[in-house]
GROMACS .gro file of C-alpha atoms in nm:
model
   70
    1MET     CA    1   0.000   0.000   0.000
    2PRO     CA    2   0.268   0.260   0.088
    3THR     CA    3   0.439   0.206  -0.247
    4ASP     CA    4   0.108   0.278  -0.424
    5SER     CA    5   0.060   0.610  -0.242
    6ARG     CA    6   0.425   0.695  -0.305
    7LYS     CA    7   0.378   0.629  -0.675
    8HIS     CA    8   0.070   0.852  -0.677
    9GLN     CA    9   0.263   1.127  -0.493
   10SER     CA   10   0.557   1.109  -0.734
   11LEU     CA   11   0.311   1.122  -1.025
   12TYR     CA   12   0.152   1.433  -0.875
   13CYS     CA   13   0.498   1.580  -0.820
   14SER     CA   14   0.601   1.514  -1.178
   15SER     CA   15   0.278   1.661  -1.318
   16SER     CA   16   0.324   1.980  -1.114
   17THR     CA   17   0.688   1.987  -1.226
   18VAL     CA   18   0.572   1.959  -1.587
   19VAL     CA   19   0.339   2.256  -1.533
   20VAL     CA   20   0.625   2.459  -1.383
   21VAL     CA   21   0.855   2.363  -1.671
   22VAL     CA   22   0.588   2.460  -1.926
   23VAL     CA   23   0.534   2.796  -1.753
   24VAL     CA   24   0.910   2.859  -1.742
   25VAL     CA   25   0.946   2.766  -2.111
   26VAL     CA   26   0.658   2.998  -2.206
   27VAL     CA   27   0.810   3.284  -2.004
   28VAL     CA   28   1.153   3.225  -2.161
   29VAL     CA   29   1.001   3.218  -2.512
   30VAL     CA   30   0.809   3.542  -2.444
   31VAL     CA   31   1.125   3.710  -2.309
   32VAL     CA   32   1.328   3.593  -2.611
   33VAL     CA   33   1.060   3.722  -2.851
   34VAL     CA   34   1.051   4.059  -2.672
   35VAL     CA   35   1.431   4.083  -2.680
   36VAL     CA   36   1.439   3.997  -3.052
   37VAL     CA   37   1.171   4.258  -3.127
   38VAL     CA   38   1.361   4.522  -2.926
   39VAL     CA   39   1.688   4.434  -3.105
   40VAL     CA   40   1.517   4.456  -3.446
   41VAL     CA   41   1.358   4.792  -3.358
   42VAL     CA   42   1.692   4.928  -3.233
   43ALA     CA   43   1.865   4.801  -3.549
   44VAL     CA   44   1.604   4.971  -3.770
   45VAL     CA   45   1.640   5.297  -3.575
   46VAL     CA   46   2.021   5.281  -3.604
   47VAL     CA   47   1.998   5.217  -3.980
   48VAL     CA   48   1.756   5.510  -4.024
   49VAL     CA   49   1.981   5.741  -3.820
   50VAL     CA   50   2.289   5.634  -4.019
   51VAL     CA   51   2.106   5.692  -4.350
   52VAL     CA   52   1.988   6.038  -4.237
   53VAL     CA   53   2.340   6.132  -4.120
   54VAL     CA   54   2.493   6.012  -4.448
   55VAL     CA   55   2.236   6.208  -4.651
   56VAL     CA   56   2.296   6.524  -4.445
   57VAL     CA   57   2.676   6.487  -4.467
   58VAL     CA   58   2.658   6.431  -4.844
   59ALA     CA   59   2.433   6.735  -4.886
   60VAL     CA   60   2.661   6.955  -4.673
   61VAL     CA   61   2.977   6.834  -4.849
   62ASP     CA   62   2.807   6.888  -5.186
   63LYS     CA   63   2.721   7.248  -5.090
   64ILE     CA   64   3.076   7.307  -4.962
   65VAL     CA   65   3.219   7.170  -5.287
   66VAL     CA   66   2.986   7.395  -5.490
   67VAL     CA   67   3.086   7.700  -5.282
   68VAL     CA   68   3.458   7.618  -5.304
   69SER     CA   69   3.442   7.555  -5.680
   70ARG     CA   70   3.288   7.898  -5.731
   0.00000   0.00000   0.00000
């Protein structure tokens, strides 16, 4: 009889452990997705800033070259 109750208890333990593992996995997946989204957004912002800076620098240099050539 004691072995039977022990088995039942270990089964209960393992099922609760499975629930905890599933919750942890879901949380980890959500965190990873959020981090990936943040990284992508930051990368897009950096690319946009770099493009704007390059365009401004090219425009300024172009004007300087025009002024100097005159």
